[in-house]
């Protein structure tokens, strides 16, 4: 098919917000306006706005002064147009997809630039199959998007979590307590691993390495015996025990419903307290990790990703996600990415390095 440069395109942000979304929007838009003279339509609230035709013209002044702003000027949602949820009419999804096609046509779009993580790119790949031109930009604090070495938002979240761990370190030390710090990451432990190493976590628990509570408590007791009765345990929200790893999803749900701990951090804290008698506290960092200004690193990659997307629009090179690989900015076909997750490999060098400096991963 002949490639033709986009004259008008839509842009949306989808999934959980994160620092760097506005920097990326600015990167796409400034290059598209200033270098290529394109027209841009801002789509509100992710795929929801695309379905509802909630679209507005973006002007250069709309994208000025937003480099450092947290959140997204376009709003976001977790709308997945192709998903048929329990209780949905079978036609719900096709009605939504038809509505998207209608919006695309009605506003004269040549492409839609989508900023998002796994869910967003899965949808983008399905829209590509429906004949819609799409370009993706990789964002998520989880850094678990397949096909790119890094996503924007991740390093800002690492900075936020690290600062929190630093603060918790001094209070843990003062009180001789074990401080369990829970960070985000349901499937992947990148954030726990990086913030844990940066913050000098004594134990790091990630979903990819099921933990044995005895391994953790042995480590904490050994530290206490060695004169360090305080410890930092960094836990990813998707942490799973060795026993749970052998169970079905349903069995895990039943087990957790009966143990009365709201999250992984509380669960592990209770197990540590029961087994060691140590004084344990929990701090769940939650949505703080997604808020505020992007780090300088994220501002840089968001700008690089954004301007690369504008170039793809100019080349008419659609159906791809901009990515970073070995320090180069590249573009990868959406079908190579869809349906896959980038998890922490158990032989990742940072796990080895952390072990070298005495960190326990709960499986030693
Ligand atoms: O995908 C980003 C993320 O912050 C995850 O780390 C977290 O598990 C999830 O989103 C929370 O989702 P929600 O914003 O829907 O509560």
Short mmCIF file of C-alpha atoms and ligand atoms in Angstrom, two decimals:
data_model
loop_
_atom_site.label_atom_id
_atom_site.label_comp_id
_atom_site.label_asym_id
_atom_site.label_seq_id
_atom_site.Cartn_x
_atom_site.Cartn_y
_atom_site.Cartn_z
CA UNK A 1 0.00 0.00 0.00
CA UNK A 2 1.28 3.48 -0.89
CA UNK A 3 2.38 5.47 2.14
CA UNK A 4 1.03 8.97 2.40
CA UNK A 5 1.90 11.64 4.94
CA UNK A 6 -0.74 12.46 7.53
CA UNK A 7 -2.35 15.88 7.18
CA UNK A 8 -4.70 15.55 10.15
CA UNK A 9 -4.30 13.14 13.03
CA UNK A 10 -5.89 12.45 16.39
CA UNK A 11 -4.00 11.97 19.63
CA UNK A 12 -5.15 10.28 22.84
CA UNK A 13 -3.78 9.05 26.15
CA UNK A 14 -5.11 5.77 27.49
CA UNK A 15 -4.72 3.56 30.57
CA UNK A 16 -3.20 4.68 33.88
CA UNK A 17 -1.68 8.15 33.74
CA UNK A 18 1.99 8.76 34.44
CA UNK A 19 4.56 11.54 34.43
CA UNK A 20 5.71 12.34 30.89
CA UNK A 21 2.39 12.08 29.03
CA UNK A 22 2.22 15.82 28.47
CA UNK A 23 5.88 15.96 27.50
CA UNK A 24 5.19 13.30 24.86
CA UNK A 25 2.04 15.06 23.59
CA UNK A 26 4.12 18.24 23.31
CA UNK A 27 6.88 16.37 21.44
CA UNK A 28 4.45 14.98 18.86
CA UNK A 29 2.51 18.22 18.50
CA UNK A 30 5.35 20.72 18.33
CA UNK A 31 7.07 18.72 15.58
CA UNK A 32 3.79 18.07 13.77
CA UNK A 33 2.81 21.76 13.85
CA UNK A 34 6.18 23.40 13.46
CA UNK A 35 8.03 21.08 11.10
CA UNK A 36 5.28 19.34 9.15
CA UNK A 37 2.34 21.77 9.32
CA UNK A 38 -0.19 19.12 10.33
CA UNK A 39 -3.60 19.58 11.95
CA UNK A 40 -4.12 17.85 15.31
CA UNK A 41 -7.32 16.72 16.97
CA UNK A 42 -7.10 16.02 20.70
CA UNK A 43 -9.26 13.07 21.75
CA UNK A 44 -10.48 13.31 25.34
CA UNK A 45 -10.31 10.45 27.85
CA UNK A 46 -8.62 7.76 25.78
CA UNK A 47 -10.58 5.33 23.64
CA UNK A 48 -13.75 6.47 25.42
CA UNK A 49 -13.48 9.85 23.67
CA UNK A 50 -12.80 8.12 20.38
CA UNK A 51 -16.00 6.12 20.74
CA UNK A 52 -18.03 9.14 21.83
CA UNK A 53 -16.52 11.54 19.27
CA UNK A 54 -15.26 13.69 22.15
CA UNK A 55 -12.69 15.47 20.05
CA UNK A 56 -11.29 19.01 19.97
CA UNK A 57 -8.84 20.89 17.77
CA UNK A 58 -5.44 21.24 19.42
CA UNK A 59 -3.68 24.53 18.81
CA UNK A 60 0.01 25.30 19.38
CA UNK A 61 -0.82 27.22 22.57
CA UNK A 62 -2.52 24.10 23.99
CA UNK A 63 0.78 22.24 23.98
CA UNK A 64 2.91 25.11 25.21
CA UNK A 65 4.08 25.10 28.84
CA UNK A 66 3.15 21.44 29.44
CA UNK A 67 6.59 19.78 29.36
CA UNK A 68 6.84 19.59 33.13
CA UNK A 69 3.17 19.07 33.97
CA UNK A 70 2.01 15.81 35.54
CA UNK A 71 -1.09 13.95 34.35
CA UNK A 72 -2.44 14.41 30.84
CA UNK A 73 -4.07 17.45 29.28
CA UNK A 74 -6.27 15.04 27.29
CA UNK A 75 -7.57 12.98 30.20
CA UNK A 76 -7.48 9.20 30.17
CA UNK A 77 -9.62 6.12 30.74
CA UNK A 78 -9.24 2.37 30.80
CA UNK A 79 -11.82 1.88 28.04
CA UNK A 80 -11.08 -1.23 25.94
CA UNK A 81 -13.43 -1.12 22.95
CA UNK A 82 -12.80 -4.72 21.86
CA UNK A 83 -13.36 -6.22 25.31
CA UNK A 84 -16.62 -8.00 25.94
CA UNK A 85 -17.18 -7.90 29.69
CA UNK A 86 -19.41 -10.23 31.68
CA UNK A 87 -23.01 -9.21 31.19
CA UNK A 88 -22.27 -7.17 28.04
CA UNK A 89 -24.43 -7.67 25.02
CA UNK A 90 -22.45 -9.49 22.30
CA UNK A 91 -22.88 -6.50 20.00
CA UNK A 92 -21.39 -3.97 22.50
CA UNK A 93 -17.89 -4.25 21.12
CA UNK A 94 -18.87 -3.99 17.45
CA UNK A 95 -21.01 -0.93 18.23
CA UNK A 96 -17.97 0.70 19.86
CA UNK A 97 -15.66 -0.20 16.98
CA UNK A 98 -18.17 1.19 14.46
CA UNK A 99 -18.36 4.37 16.54
CA UNK A 100 -14.57 4.66 16.44
CA UNK A 101 -14.58 4.26 12.66
CA UNK A 102 -17.25 6.94 12.47
CA UNK A 103 -15.21 9.39 14.60
CA UNK A 104 -12.11 8.63 12.52
CA UNK A 105 -13.98 9.42 9.29
CA UNK A 106 -16.03 12.34 10.61
CA UNK A 107 -12.99 14.26 11.82
CA UNK A 108 -10.96 13.45 8.70
CA UNK A 109 -8.21 11.64 10.60
CA UNK A 110 -5.35 10.05 8.71
CA UNK A 111 -4.00 8.39 11.85
CA UNK A 112 -4.48 8.18 15.61
CA UNK A 113 -1.47 8.51 17.90
CA UNK A 114 -2.07 6.55 21.10
CA UNK A 115 0.00 7.00 24.23
CA UNK A 116 -0.31 4.02 26.52
CA UNK A 117 0.81 0.70 27.89
CA UNK A 118 -0.11 -2.92 27.18
CA UNK A 119 -3.89 -2.58 27.01
CA UNK A 120 -3.61 0.51 24.83
CA UNK A 121 -1.30 -1.21 22.35
CA UNK A 122 -3.41 -4.36 22.24
CA UNK A 123 -6.34 -2.18 21.22
CA UNK A 124 -4.13 -0.29 18.74
CA UNK A 125 -3.15 -3.56 17.05
CA UNK A 126 -6.84 -4.56 16.76
CA UNK A 127 -7.72 -1.15 15.32
CA UNK A 128 -4.93 -1.63 12.78
CA UNK A 129 -6.65 -4.88 11.73
CA UNK A 130 -9.83 -2.87 11.26
CA UNK A 131 -8.05 -0.65 8.74
CA UNK A 132 -7.38 2.31 11.02
CA UNK A 133 -3.94 3.94 10.94
CA UNK A 134 -2.41 3.97 14.41
CA UNK A 135 0.96 4.92 15.91
CA UNK A 136 1.76 4.01 19.52
CA UNK A 137 3.99 5.64 22.11
CA UNK A 138 5.15 3.52 25.08
CA UNK A 139 4.18 4.80 28.51
CA UNK A 140 3.75 3.11 31.86
CA UNK A 141 5.35 3.36 35.27
CA UNK A 142 5.50 -0.46 35.20
CA UNK A 143 8.00 -0.59 32.28
CA UNK A 144 6.41 -3.91 31.30
CA UNK A 145 5.60 -3.06 27.69
CA UNK A 146 7.07 -5.61 25.32
CA UNK A 147 9.20 -4.39 22.42
CA UNK A 148 10.88 -1.41 24.07
CA UNK A 149 13.79 -1.22 26.50
CA UNK A 150 12.07 1.58 28.37
CA UNK A 151 8.71 3.31 28.71
CA UNK A 152 8.32 6.91 29.77
CA UNK A 153 6.92 7.32 33.27
CA UNK A 154 9.03 4.52 34.67
CA UNK A 155 12.04 6.55 35.77
CA UNK A 156 9.87 9.23 37.38
CA UNK A 157 8.13 6.52 39.40
CA UNK A 158 11.51 5.03 40.35
CA UNK A 159 12.58 8.47 41.59
CA UNK A 160 9.39 8.93 43.64
CA UNK A 161 9.58 5.44 45.15
CA UNK A 162 13.29 5.81 45.90
CA UNK A 163 12.74 9.08 47.72
CA UNK A 164 9.99 7.44 49.76
CA UNK A 165 12.25 4.50 50.62
CA UNK A 166 14.99 6.92 51.71
CA UNK A 167 12.55 8.62 54.07
CA UNK A 168 11.26 5.30 55.41
CA UNK A 169 14.83 4.15 55.94
CA UNK A 170 15.53 6.77 58.59
CA UNK A 171 12.31 6.12 60.48
CA UNK A 172 12.87 2.34 60.30
CA UNK A 173 16.35 2.93 61.72
CA UNK A 174 15.15 5.21 64.55
CA UNK A 175 12.54 2.70 65.74
CA UNK A 176 14.38 -0.52 64.92
CA UNK A 177 11.50 -1.57 62.75
CA UNK A 178 10.98 -3.56 59.62
CA UNK A 179 9.40 -1.24 57.08
CA UNK A 180 7.50 -2.92 54.26
CA UNK A 181 7.20 -0.56 51.29
CA UNK A 182 4.70 -1.56 48.65
CA UNK A 183 5.20 -0.19 45.15
CA UNK A 184 3.06 -0.64 42.04
CA UNK A 185 3.55 -3.46 39.55
CA UNK A 186 0.93 -6.19 39.25
CA UNK A 187 2.70 -8.39 36.74
CA UNK A 188 6.20 -7.01 36.53
CA UNK A 189 8.67 -6.10 39.23
CA UNK A 190 10.75 -3.49 37.36
CA UNK A 191 9.72 -0.66 39.67
CA UNK A 192 10.33 -2.67 42.85
CA UNK A 193 13.67 -3.86 41.50
CA UNK A 194 14.98 -0.44 40.46
CA UNK A 195 13.62 1.53 43.43
CA UNK A 196 14.63 -1.31 45.74
CA UNK A 197 18.22 -1.27 44.52
CA UNK A 198 18.36 2.55 44.44
CA UNK A 199 16.94 2.76 47.97
CA UNK A 200 19.15 0.01 49.36
CA UNK A 201 16.25 -2.36 50.07
CA UNK A 202 17.32 -5.31 52.21
CA UNK A 203 14.63 -7.52 50.67
CA UNK A 204 13.01 -7.03 47.26
CA UNK A 205 9.95 -9.08 46.39
CA UNK A 206 8.86 -9.11 42.74
CA UNK A 207 6.05 -11.07 41.04
CA UNK A 208 8.52 -12.91 38.79
CA UNK A 209 10.23 -14.54 41.79
CA UNK A 210 7.70 -16.23 44.11
CA UNK A 211 8.83 -15.65 47.67
CA UNK A 212 9.36 -18.08 50.51
CA UNK A 213 8.59 -16.25 53.76
CA UNK A 214 11.23 -18.33 55.57
CA UNK A 215 13.88 -16.99 53.22
CA UNK A 216 12.80 -13.42 53.98
CA UNK A 217 12.62 -13.87 57.75
CA UNK A 218 15.98 -15.70 57.83
CA UNK A 219 17.50 -12.67 56.12
CA UNK A 220 15.88 -10.19 58.51
CA UNK A 221 16.91 -12.18 61.58
CA UNK A 222 20.46 -12.45 60.28
CA UNK A 223 20.58 -8.68 59.85
CA UNK A 224 19.23 -8.16 63.37
CA UNK A 225 21.78 -10.58 64.79
CA UNK A 226 24.50 -8.70 62.91
CA UNK A 227 23.52 -5.45 64.66
CA UNK A 228 20.92 -4.15 62.22
CA UNK A 229 17.49 -4.62 63.81
CA UNK A 230 15.88 -2.41 61.17
CA UNK A 231 15.21 -3.41 57.56
CA UNK A 232 13.52 -2.23 54.39
CA UNK A 233 11.41 -4.76 52.50
CA UNK A 234 10.34 -3.52 49.06
CA UNK A 235 7.30 -5.40 47.76
CA UNK A 236 5.70 -5.18 44.31
CA UNK A 237 1.90 -5.17 44.56
CA UNK A 238 1.77 -8.38 42.49
CA UNK A 239 4.09 -10.31 44.82
CA UNK A 240 3.18 -13.97 45.11
CA UNK A 241 4.36 -16.65 47.50
CA UNK A 242 5.81 -20.01 46.50
CA UNK A 243 2.63 -21.72 47.76
CA UNK A 244 0.39 -19.34 45.81
CA UNK A 245 2.44 -19.88 42.65
CA UNK A 246 1.21 -23.49 42.69
CA UNK A 247 -2.47 -22.48 43.00
CA UNK A 248 -5.08 -21.53 40.44
CA UNK A 249 -6.21 -17.90 40.27
CA UNK A 250 -9.46 -18.88 41.97
CA UNK A 251 -7.67 -20.63 44.82
CA UNK A 252 -5.39 -17.63 45.36
CA UNK A 253 -8.43 -15.36 45.50
CA UNK A 254 -10.10 -17.59 48.11
CA UNK A 255 -6.94 -17.81 50.21
CA UNK A 256 -6.44 -14.06 50.18
CA UNK A 257 -10.07 -13.32 50.95
CA UNK A 258 -9.74 -15.25 54.17
CA UNK A 259 -6.45 -13.75 55.38
CA UNK A 260 -7.77 -10.21 55.82
CA UNK A 261 -4.76 -8.39 54.36
CA UNK A 262 -5.76 -5.71 51.87
CA UNK A 263 -2.58 -5.85 49.75
CA UNK A 264 0.65 -7.78 49.21
CA UNK A 265 2.58 -5.44 51.52
CA UNK A 266 0.20 -6.09 54.42
CA UNK A 267 0.20 -9.81 53.71
CA UNK A 268 3.98 -10.06 53.82
CA UNK A 269 4.21 -7.75 56.85
CA UNK A 270 1.84 -10.00 58.79
CA UNK A 271 3.83 -13.08 57.82
CA UNK A 272 7.08 -11.42 58.97
CA UNK A 273 5.56 -10.27 62.26
CA UNK A 274 4.05 -13.68 63.00
CA UNK A 275 7.25 -15.51 62.25
CA UNK A 276 9.81 -13.14 63.85
CA UNK A 277 7.95 -11.07 66.43
CA UNK A 278 9.67 -8.00 64.96
CA UNK A 279 8.00 -4.63 64.93
CA UNK A 280 6.72 -4.23 61.35
CA UNK A 281 5.06 -1.29 59.61
CA UNK A 282 3.64 -0.98 56.12
CA UNK A 283 3.69 1.92 53.69
CA UNK A 284 1.76 1.58 50.43
CA UNK A 285 3.00 4.26 48.03
CA UNK A 286 0.08 3.88 45.62
CA UNK A 287 -0.88 6.62 43.19
CA UNK A 288 1.85 9.01 44.36
CA UNK A 289 4.04 7.04 41.99
CA UNK A 290 1.98 8.21 39.03
CA UNK A 291 1.69 11.87 39.96
CA UNK A 292 3.68 15.06 39.60
CA UNK A 293 6.32 16.34 37.23
CA UNK A 294 8.27 13.91 35.04
CA UNK A 295 11.95 13.35 35.82
CA UNK A 296 14.48 14.90 33.43
CA UNK A 297 15.10 11.45 31.92
CA UNK A 298 11.40 10.98 31.20
CA UNK A 299 11.13 14.47 29.71
CA UNK A 300 13.95 13.56 27.35
CA UNK A 301 12.62 10.18 26.19
CA UNK A 302 9.04 11.44 25.99
CA UNK A 303 10.31 14.22 23.69
CA UNK A 304 12.32 11.73 21.63
CA UNK A 305 9.37 9.33 21.34
CA UNK A 306 6.99 12.17 20.51
CA UNK A 307 9.09 13.70 17.76
CA UNK A 308 9.77 10.22 16.32
CA UNK A 309 5.99 9.71 16.10
CA UNK A 310 5.67 12.98 14.17
CA UNK A 311 8.29 11.72 11.73
CA UNK A 312 6.37 8.47 11.23
CA UNK A 313 3.21 10.51 10.59
CA UNK A 314 5.08 12.51 7.99
CA UNK A 315 6.37 9.33 6.34
CA UNK A 316 2.93 7.73 6.46
CA UNK A 317 4.60 4.83 8.26
CA UNK A 318 1.65 3.65 10.33
CA UNK A 319 0.80 0.59 12.42
CA UNK A 320 3.89 0.85 14.60
CA UNK A 321 4.93 1.66 18.16
CA UNK A 322 7.89 3.95 18.73
CA UNK A 323 10.40 2.19 20.99
CA UNK A 324 13.86 2.40 22.42
CA UNK A 325 16.29 -0.38 21.68
CA UNK A 326 19.99 -0.36 22.55
CA UNK A 327 19.95 3.43 22.90
CA UNK A 328 18.32 4.01 19.50
CA UNK A 329 14.78 5.15 18.81
CA UNK A 330 13.09 2.64 16.52
CA UNK A 331 9.56 1.73 15.39
CA UNK A 332 8.11 -1.76 15.77
CA UNK A 333 5.00 -3.24 14.11
CA UNK A 334 2.10 -3.34 16.58
CA UNK A 335 1.45 -7.02 15.94
CA UNK A 336 4.92 -7.84 17.32
CA UNK A 337 3.97 -6.20 20.62
CA UNK A 338 0.32 -7.02 21.18
CA UNK A 339 -0.51 -9.62 23.81
CA UNK A 340 3.00 -9.80 25.24
CA UNK A 341 4.46 -8.57 28.52
CA UNK A 342 8.05 -7.61 29.31
CA UNK A 343 8.75 -9.22 32.66
CA UNK A 344 11.96 -9.11 34.69
CA UNK A 345 14.01 -12.14 33.60
CA UNK A 346 15.22 -14.15 36.58
CA UNK A 347 18.79 -13.88 35.27
CA UNK A 348 18.65 -10.08 34.94
CA UNK A 349 22.03 -8.61 35.80
CA UNK A 350 20.50 -6.17 38.28
CA UNK A 351 19.15 -9.09 40.33
CA UNK A 352 22.62 -10.60 40.38
CA UNK A 353 24.21 -7.25 41.29
CA UNK A 354 21.67 -6.68 44.06
CA UNK A 355 22.44 -10.14 45.45
CA UNK A 356 26.13 -9.26 45.37
CA UNK A 357 25.44 -6.30 47.69
CA UNK A 358 23.45 -8.49 50.06
CA UNK A 359 19.84 -8.07 48.90
CA UNK A 360 17.47 -10.96 49.47
CA UNK A 361 14.82 -11.78 46.82
CA UNK A 362 12.92 -14.23 48.99
CA UNK A 363 14.10 -17.34 47.21
CA UNK A 364 17.60 -17.86 48.62
O1 LIG B 1 -0.39 0.36 34.84
C1 LIG B 1 -0.02 1.31 35.76
C2 LIG B 1 -0.58 1.00 37.11
O2 LIG B 1 -0.28 2.08 37.95
C3 LIG B 1 -0.14 -0.30 37.75
O3 LIG B 1 1.14 -0.25 38.32
C4 LIG B 1 -1.22 -0.54 38.74
O4 LIG B 1 -1.29 -1.89 39.07
C5 LIG B 1 -2.45 -0.06 38.02
O5 LIG B 1 -1.99 0.87 37.06
C6 LIG B 1 -3.50 0.58 38.85
O6 LIG B 1 -4.62 0.78 38.04
P1 LIG B 1 -5.80 1.80 38.29
O7 LIG B 1 -5.32 3.16 37.89
O8 LIG B 1 -6.88 1.35 37.36
O9 LIG B 1 -6.17 1.73 39.73
#
